[in-house]
mmCIF file of C-alpha atoms in Angstrom:
data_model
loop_
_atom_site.group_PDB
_atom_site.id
_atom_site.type_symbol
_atom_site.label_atom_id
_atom_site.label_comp_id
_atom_site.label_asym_id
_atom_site.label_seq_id
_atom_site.Cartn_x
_atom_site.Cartn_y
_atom_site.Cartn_z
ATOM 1 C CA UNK A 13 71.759 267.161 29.453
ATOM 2 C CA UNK A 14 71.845 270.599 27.606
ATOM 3 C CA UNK A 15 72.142 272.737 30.498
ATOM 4 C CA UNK A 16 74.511 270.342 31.742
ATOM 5 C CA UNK A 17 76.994 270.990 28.693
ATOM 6 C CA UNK A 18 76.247 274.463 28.533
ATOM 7 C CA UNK A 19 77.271 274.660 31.983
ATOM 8 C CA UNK A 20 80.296 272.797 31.450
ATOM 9 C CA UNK A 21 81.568 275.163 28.710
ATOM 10 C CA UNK A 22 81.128 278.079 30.995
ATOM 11 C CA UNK A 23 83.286 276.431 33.165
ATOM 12 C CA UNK A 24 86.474 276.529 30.861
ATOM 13 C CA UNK A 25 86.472 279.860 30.620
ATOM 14 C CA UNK A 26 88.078 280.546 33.944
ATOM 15 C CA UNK A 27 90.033 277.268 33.805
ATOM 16 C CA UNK A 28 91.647 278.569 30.467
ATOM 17 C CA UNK A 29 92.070 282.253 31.870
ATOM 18 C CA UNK A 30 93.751 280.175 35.262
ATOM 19 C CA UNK A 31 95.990 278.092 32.982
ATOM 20 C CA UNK A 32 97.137 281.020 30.638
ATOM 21 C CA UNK A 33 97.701 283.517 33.768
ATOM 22 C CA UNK A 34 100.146 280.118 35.417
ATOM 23 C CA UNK A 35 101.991 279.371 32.361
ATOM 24 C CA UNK A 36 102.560 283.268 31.612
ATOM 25 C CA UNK A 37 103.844 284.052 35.414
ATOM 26 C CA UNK A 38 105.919 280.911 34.870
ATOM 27 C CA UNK A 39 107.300 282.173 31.142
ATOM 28 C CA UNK A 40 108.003 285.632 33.398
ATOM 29 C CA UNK A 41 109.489 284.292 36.415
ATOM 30 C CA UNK A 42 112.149 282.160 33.930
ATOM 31 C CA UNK A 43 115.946 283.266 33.650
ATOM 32 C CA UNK A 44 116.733 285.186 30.324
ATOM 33 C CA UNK A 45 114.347 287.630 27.780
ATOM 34 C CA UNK A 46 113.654 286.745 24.334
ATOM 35 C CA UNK A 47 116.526 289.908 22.680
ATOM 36 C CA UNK A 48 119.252 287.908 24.440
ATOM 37 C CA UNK A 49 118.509 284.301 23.585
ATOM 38 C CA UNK A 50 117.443 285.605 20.043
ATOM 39 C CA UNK A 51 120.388 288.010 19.459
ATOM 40 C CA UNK A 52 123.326 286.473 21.556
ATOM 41 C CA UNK A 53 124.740 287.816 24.933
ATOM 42 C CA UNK A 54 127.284 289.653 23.027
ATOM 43 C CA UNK A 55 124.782 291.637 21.118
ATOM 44 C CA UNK A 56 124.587 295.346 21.400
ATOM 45 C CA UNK A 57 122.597 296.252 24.617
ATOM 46 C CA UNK A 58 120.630 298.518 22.981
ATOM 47 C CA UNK A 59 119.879 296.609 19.779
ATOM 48 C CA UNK A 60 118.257 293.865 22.343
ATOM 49 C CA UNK A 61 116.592 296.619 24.456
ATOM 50 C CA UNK A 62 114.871 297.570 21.010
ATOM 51 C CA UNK A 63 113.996 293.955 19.992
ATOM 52 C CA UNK A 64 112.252 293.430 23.098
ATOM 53 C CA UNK A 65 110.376 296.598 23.099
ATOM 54 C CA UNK A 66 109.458 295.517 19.189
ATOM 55 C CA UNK A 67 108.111 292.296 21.020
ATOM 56 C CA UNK A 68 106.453 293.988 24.049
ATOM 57 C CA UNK A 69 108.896 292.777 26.521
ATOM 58 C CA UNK A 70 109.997 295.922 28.007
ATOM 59 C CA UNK A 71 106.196 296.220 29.825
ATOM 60 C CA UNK A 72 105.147 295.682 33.009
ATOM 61 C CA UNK A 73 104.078 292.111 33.815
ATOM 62 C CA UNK A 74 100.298 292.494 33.794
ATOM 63 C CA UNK A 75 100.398 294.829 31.007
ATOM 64 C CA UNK A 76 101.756 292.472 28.907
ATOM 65 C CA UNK A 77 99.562 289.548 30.299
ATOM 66 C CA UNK A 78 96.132 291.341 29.523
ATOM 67 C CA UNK A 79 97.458 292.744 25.879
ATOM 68 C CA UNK A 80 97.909 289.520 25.382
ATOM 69 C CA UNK A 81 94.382 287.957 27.042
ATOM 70 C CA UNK A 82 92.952 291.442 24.614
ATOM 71 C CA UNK A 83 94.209 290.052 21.819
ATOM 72 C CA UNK A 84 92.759 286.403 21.988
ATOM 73 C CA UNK A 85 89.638 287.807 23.297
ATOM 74 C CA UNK A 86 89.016 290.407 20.241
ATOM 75 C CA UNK A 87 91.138 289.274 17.405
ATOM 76 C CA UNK A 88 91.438 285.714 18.161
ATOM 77 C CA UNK A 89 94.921 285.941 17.430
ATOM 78 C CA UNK A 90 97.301 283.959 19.259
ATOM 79 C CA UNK A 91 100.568 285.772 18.713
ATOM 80 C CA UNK A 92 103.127 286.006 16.806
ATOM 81 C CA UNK A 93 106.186 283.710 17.419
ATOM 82 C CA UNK A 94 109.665 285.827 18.190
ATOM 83 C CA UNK A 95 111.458 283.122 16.009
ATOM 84 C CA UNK A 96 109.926 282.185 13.018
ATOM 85 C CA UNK A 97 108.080 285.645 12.829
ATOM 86 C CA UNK A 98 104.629 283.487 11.900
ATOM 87 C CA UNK A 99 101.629 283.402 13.150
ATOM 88 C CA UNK A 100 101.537 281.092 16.041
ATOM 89 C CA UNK A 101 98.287 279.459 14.702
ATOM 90 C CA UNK A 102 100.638 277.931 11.620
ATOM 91 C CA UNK A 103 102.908 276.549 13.812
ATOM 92 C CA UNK A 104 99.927 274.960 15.450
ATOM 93 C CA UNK A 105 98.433 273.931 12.314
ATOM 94 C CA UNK A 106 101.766 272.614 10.655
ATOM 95 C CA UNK A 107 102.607 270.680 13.795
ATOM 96 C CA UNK A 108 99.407 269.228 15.342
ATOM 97 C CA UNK A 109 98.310 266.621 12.921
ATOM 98 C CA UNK A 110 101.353 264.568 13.468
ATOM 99 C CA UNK A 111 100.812 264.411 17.267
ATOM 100 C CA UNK A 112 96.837 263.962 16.608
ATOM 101 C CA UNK A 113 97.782 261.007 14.297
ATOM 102 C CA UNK A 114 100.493 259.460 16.430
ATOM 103 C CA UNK A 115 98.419 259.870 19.576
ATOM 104 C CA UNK A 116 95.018 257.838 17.172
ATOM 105 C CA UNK A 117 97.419 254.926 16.808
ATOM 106 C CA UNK A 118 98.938 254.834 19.752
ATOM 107 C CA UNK A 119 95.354 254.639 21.734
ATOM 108 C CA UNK A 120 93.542 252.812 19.342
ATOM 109 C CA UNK A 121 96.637 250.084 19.768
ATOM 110 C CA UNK A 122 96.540 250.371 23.351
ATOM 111 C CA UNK A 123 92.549 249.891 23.369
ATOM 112 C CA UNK A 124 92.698 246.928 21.110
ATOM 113 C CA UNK A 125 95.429 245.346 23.259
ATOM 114 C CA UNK A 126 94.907 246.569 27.013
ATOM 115 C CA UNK A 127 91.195 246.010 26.763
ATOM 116 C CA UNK A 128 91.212 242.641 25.081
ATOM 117 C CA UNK A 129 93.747 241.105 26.934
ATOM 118 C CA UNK A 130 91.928 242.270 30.062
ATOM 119 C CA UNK A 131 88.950 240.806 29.235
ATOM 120 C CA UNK A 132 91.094 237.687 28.860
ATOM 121 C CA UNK A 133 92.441 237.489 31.659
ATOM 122 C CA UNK A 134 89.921 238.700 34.294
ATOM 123 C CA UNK A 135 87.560 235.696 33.005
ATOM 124 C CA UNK A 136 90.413 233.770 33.038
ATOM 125 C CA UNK A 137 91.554 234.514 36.717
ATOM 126 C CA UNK A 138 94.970 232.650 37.640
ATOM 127 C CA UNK A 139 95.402 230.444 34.914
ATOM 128 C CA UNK A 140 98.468 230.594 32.638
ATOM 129 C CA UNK A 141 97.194 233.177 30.295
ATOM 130 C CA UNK A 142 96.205 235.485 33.405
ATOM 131 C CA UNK A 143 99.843 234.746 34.996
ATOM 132 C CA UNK A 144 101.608 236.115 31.328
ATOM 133 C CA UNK A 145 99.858 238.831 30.818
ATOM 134 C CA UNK A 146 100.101 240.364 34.321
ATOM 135 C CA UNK A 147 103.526 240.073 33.898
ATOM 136 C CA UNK A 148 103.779 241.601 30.715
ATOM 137 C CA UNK A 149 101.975 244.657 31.868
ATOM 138 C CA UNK A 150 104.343 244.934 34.490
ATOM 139 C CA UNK A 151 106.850 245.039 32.022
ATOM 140 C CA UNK A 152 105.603 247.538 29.991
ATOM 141 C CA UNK A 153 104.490 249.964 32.453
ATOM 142 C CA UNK A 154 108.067 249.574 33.906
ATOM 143 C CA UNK A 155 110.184 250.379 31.156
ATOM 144 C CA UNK A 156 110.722 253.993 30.473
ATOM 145 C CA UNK A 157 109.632 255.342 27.065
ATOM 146 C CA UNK A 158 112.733 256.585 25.990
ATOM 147 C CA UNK A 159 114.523 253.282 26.294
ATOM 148 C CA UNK A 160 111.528 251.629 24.452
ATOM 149 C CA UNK A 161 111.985 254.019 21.682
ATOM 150 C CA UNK A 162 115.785 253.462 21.464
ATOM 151 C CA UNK A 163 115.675 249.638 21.551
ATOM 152 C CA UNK A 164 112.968 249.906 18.366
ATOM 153 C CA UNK A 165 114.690 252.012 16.593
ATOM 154 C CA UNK A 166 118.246 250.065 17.113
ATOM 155 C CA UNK A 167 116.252 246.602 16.065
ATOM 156 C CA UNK A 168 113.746 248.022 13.532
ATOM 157 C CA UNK A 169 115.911 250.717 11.911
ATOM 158 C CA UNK A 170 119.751 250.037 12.497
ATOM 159 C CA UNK A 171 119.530 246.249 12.261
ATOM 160 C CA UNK A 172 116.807 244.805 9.997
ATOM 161 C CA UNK A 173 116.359 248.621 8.191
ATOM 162 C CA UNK A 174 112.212 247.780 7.964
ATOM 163 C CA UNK A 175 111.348 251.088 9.694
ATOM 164 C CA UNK A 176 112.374 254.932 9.156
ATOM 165 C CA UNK A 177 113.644 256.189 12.454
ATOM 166 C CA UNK A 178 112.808 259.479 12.629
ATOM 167 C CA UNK A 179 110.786 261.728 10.944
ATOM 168 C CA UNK A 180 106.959 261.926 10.141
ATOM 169 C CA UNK A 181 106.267 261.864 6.292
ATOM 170 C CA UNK A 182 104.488 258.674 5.852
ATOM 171 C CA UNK A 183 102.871 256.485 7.968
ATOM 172 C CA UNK A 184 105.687 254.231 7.880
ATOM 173 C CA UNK A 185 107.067 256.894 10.372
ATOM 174 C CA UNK A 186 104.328 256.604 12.420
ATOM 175 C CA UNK A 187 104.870 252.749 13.374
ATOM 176 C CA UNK A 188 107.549 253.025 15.707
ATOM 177 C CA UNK A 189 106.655 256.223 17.639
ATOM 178 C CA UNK A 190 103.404 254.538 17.657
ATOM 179 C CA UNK A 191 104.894 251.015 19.457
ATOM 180 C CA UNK A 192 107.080 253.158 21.407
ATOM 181 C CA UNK A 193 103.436 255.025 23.050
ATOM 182 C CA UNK A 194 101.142 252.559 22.834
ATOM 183 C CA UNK A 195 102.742 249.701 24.426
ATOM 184 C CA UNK A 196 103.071 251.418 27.971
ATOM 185 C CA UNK A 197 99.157 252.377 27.530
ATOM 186 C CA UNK A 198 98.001 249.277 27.092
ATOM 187 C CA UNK A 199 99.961 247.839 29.712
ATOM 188 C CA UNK A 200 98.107 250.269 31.917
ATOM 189 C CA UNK A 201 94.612 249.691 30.388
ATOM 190 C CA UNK A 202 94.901 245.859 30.621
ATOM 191 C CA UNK A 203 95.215 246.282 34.469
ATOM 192 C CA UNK A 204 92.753 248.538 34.596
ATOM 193 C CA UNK A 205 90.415 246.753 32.297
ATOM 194 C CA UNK A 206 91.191 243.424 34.539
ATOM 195 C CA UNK A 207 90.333 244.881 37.909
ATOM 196 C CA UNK A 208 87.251 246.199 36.731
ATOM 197 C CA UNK A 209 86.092 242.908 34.963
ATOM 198 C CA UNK A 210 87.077 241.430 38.161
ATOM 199 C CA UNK A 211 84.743 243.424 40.689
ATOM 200 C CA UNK A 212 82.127 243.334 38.273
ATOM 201 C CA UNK A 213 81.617 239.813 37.608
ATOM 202 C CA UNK A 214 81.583 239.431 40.950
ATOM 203 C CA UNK A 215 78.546 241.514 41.437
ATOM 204 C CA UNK A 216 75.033 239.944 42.256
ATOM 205 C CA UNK A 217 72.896 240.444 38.593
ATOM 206 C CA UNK A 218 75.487 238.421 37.207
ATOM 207 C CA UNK A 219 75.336 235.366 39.540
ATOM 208 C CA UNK A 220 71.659 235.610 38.909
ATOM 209 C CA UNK A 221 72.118 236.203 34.919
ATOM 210 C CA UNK A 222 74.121 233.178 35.158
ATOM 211 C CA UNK A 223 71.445 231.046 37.908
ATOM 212 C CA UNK A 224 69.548 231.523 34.762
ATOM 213 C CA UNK A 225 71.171 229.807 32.194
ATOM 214 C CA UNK A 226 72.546 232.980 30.201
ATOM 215 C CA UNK A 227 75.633 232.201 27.712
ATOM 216 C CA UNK A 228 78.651 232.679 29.097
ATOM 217 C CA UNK A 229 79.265 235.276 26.259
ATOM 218 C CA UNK A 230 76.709 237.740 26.570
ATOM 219 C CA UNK A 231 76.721 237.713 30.130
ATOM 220 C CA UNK A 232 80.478 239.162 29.683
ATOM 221 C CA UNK A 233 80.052 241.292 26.767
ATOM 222 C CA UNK A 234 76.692 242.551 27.462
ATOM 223 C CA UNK A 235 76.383 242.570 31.020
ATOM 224 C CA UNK A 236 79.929 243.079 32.504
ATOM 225 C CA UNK A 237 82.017 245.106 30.343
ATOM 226 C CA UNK A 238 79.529 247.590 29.961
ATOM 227 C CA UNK A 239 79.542 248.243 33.664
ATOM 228 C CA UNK A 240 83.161 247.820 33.805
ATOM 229 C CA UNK A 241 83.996 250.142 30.798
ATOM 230 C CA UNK A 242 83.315 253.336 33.038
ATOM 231 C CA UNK A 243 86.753 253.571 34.872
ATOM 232 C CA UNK A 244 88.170 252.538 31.337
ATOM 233 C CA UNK A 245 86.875 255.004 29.229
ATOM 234 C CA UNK A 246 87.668 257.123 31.828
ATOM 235 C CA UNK A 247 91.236 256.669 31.561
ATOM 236 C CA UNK A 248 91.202 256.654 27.551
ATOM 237 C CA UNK A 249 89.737 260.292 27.474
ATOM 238 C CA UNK A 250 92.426 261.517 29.994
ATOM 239 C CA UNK A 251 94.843 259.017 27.949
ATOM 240 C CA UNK A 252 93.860 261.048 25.006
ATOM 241 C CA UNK A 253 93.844 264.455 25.974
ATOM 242 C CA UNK A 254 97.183 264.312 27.084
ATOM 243 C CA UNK A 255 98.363 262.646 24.582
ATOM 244 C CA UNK A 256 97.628 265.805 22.609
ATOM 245 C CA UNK A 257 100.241 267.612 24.385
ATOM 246 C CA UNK A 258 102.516 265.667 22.714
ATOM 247 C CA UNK A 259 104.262 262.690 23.398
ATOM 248 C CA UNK A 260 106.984 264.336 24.258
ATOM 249 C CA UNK A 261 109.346 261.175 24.736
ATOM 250 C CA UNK A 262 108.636 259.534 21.344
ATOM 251 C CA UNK A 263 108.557 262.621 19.308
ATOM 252 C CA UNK A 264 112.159 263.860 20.574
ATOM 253 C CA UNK A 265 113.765 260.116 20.122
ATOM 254 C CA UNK A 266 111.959 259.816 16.548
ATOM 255 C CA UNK A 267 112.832 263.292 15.763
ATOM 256 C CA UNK A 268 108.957 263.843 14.770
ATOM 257 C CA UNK A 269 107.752 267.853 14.474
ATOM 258 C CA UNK A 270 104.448 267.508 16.730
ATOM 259 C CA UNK A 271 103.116 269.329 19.662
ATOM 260 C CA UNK A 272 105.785 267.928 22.078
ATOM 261 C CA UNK A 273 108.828 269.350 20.626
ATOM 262 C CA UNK A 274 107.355 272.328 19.306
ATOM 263 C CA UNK A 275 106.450 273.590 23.088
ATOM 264 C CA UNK A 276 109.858 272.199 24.426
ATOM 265 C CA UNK A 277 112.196 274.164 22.322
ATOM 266 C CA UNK A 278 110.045 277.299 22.728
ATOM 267 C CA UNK A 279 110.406 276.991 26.097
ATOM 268 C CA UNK A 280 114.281 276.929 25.344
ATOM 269 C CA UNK A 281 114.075 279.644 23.327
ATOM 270 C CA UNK A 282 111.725 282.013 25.465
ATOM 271 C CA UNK A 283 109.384 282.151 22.585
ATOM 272 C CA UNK A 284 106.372 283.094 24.736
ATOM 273 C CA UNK A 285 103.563 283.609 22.188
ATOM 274 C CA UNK A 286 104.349 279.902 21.085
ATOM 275 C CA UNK A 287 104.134 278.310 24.385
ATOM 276 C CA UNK A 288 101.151 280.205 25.634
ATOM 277 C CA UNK A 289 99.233 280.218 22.055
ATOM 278 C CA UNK A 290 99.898 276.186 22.245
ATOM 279 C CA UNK A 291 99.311 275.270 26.059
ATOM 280 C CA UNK A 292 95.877 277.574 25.596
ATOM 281 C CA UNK A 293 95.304 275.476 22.137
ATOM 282 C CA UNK A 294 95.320 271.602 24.252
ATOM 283 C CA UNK A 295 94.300 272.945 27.037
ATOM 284 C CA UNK A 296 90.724 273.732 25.182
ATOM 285 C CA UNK A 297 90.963 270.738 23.391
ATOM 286 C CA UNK A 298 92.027 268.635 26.692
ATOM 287 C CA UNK A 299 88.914 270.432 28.647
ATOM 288 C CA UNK A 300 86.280 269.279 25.591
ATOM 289 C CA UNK A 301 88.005 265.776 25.688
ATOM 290 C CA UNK A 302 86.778 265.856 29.272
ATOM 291 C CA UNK A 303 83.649 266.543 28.806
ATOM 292 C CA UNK A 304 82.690 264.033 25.963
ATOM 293 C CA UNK A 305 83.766 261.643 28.273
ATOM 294 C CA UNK A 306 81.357 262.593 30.832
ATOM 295 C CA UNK A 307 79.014 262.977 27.911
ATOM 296 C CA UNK A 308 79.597 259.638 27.087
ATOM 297 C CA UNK A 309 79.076 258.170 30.841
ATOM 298 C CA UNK A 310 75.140 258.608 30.146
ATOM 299 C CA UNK A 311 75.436 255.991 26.789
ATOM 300 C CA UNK A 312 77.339 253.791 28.686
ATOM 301 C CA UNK A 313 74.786 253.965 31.777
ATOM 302 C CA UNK A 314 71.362 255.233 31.712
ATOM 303 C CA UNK A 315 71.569 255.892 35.507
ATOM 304 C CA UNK A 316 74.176 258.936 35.218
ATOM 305 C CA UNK A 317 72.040 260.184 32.290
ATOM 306 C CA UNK A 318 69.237 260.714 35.141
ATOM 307 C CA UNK A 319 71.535 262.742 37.268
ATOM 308 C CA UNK A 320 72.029 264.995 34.040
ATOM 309 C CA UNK A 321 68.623 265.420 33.480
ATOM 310 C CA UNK A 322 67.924 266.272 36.926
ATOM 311 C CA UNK A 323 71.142 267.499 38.983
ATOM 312 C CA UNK A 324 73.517 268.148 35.911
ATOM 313 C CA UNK A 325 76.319 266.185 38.043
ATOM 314 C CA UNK A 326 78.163 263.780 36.230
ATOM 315 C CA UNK A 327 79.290 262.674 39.231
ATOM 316 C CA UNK A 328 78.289 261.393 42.925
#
């Protein structure tokens, strides 16, 4: 299992050079340079020449790629932004929480709903119940997440006035962001959760767990759902990780400073250090989500602990 996560961790070192080399070539290959957008077209030419030479801009491509790879490797620094003039790590800092909080609700109100309500239903195949909350799903996974945001915030906010509508400096904020995310999640968890409840109670050992008289109870909690919580928590650690890169949707109809809009409107603003110091940020974060999850495949079923312990796949 060591070696395994030893190996693992060796492995994100390339993916994070890949992913910082992709979104730099894509930052370079982008309309515009950060003296213009900062200064205005009308600027003096040569006052933006010398603001991008201040920033490093006026270097070769690869030049400028490696200074910056030098300067994460060494000094662990991840910039400076062009705009604010701060360290890109307090952005990151100031920012993060709120999408790490929003994205905790969110999931742990999708888990709670999708996964109960799948239960439900799966054991409960074709009756009324079943029949609703299909349909629900559907519903939920259909509408887009901007429209679910607005129609909160119109009925929550404008109408009854319960809920803030934008912002994040309570958890009061949090609520409708938090609906807004959530809802769509656990309309795609309670499918999920159904179809693998489904193919696993239909599986010999629990025929023969219930030949034998077990209670109808533990042979679903016990037996089933741990069996079918594999694709599931599957889909939660993804879920998670990119949740982390913001939920971009809710956080720009709430207004909320998170991850989401903090990498948007540097992208707007050709604030390179920002974007690349933040995609490098979740995408190390996203990669360890990963590989708890695969971590956590061996609690959840002592056969894929074997194939640790002897192959290090996680994975047939």
């Amino acid at each position: 299992m060591y070696k395994y996560v030893l190996k693992r961790l060796l492995y994100m070192i390339p993916v994070l050079f890949g992913v910082a080399f992709l979104v730099f070539t894509i930052l370079s290959l982008t309309p515009g340079d950060p003296g213009t957008i900062i200064l205005g077209i009308t600027a003096d030419p040569e006052d933006i020449a010398a603001l991008n030479a201040e920033f490093g801009y006026d270097k070769p491509f690869l030049v400028r790629f490696f200074n910056y790879i030098g300067d994460i490797i060494f000094h662990f620094d991840l910039g400076t932004s062009y705009q604010s003039r701060e360290p890109v790590i307090n952005d990151i800092i100031a920012r993060f929480p709120n999408t790490l909080l929003l994205t905790i609700f969110s999931l742990s109100l999708a888990s709670i709903v999708g996964i109960t309500f799948g239960i439900i239903s799966a054991v409960r195949q074709y009756s009324v119940l079943d029949h609703t909350c299909v349909m629900v799903a559907l519903i939920f996974a259909s509408v887009p997440g901007f429209w679910l945001g607005l129609m909160l915030m119109l009925l929550f906010s404008l109408k009854l006035g319960w809920l803030p509508s934008y912002g994040a400096g309570s958890l009061k904020h949090f609520i409708l962001p938090t609906l807004t995310v959530g809802l769509s999640s656990a309309a795609s968890l309670l499918r999920l959760t159904r179809s693998a409840m489904l193919e696993t109670i239909r599986q010999e050992y629990i025929r023969t767990a219930k030949a034998k008289g077990a209670p109808q109870g533990r042979i679903i909690w016990k037996h089933a759902l741990r069996n079918a919580l594999l694709p599931v928590v599957t889909t939660l650690g993804t879920s998670f990780g990119a949740s982390l890169g913001g939920a971009i949707i809710a956080e720009t109809v709430f207004a909320m400073p998170g991850m989401g809009t903090l990498i948007t409107t540097a992208i707007r603003q050709k604030d390179v250090p920002v974007v690349m110091g933040s995609t490098l940020f979740l995408a190390l974060l996203f990669s360890l989500i990963i590989l708890l999850v695969d971590v956590l495949y061996a609690f959840i079923d002592p056969r894929i602990k074997v194939k640790y312990q002897n192959g290090g796949k996680s994975r047939e």
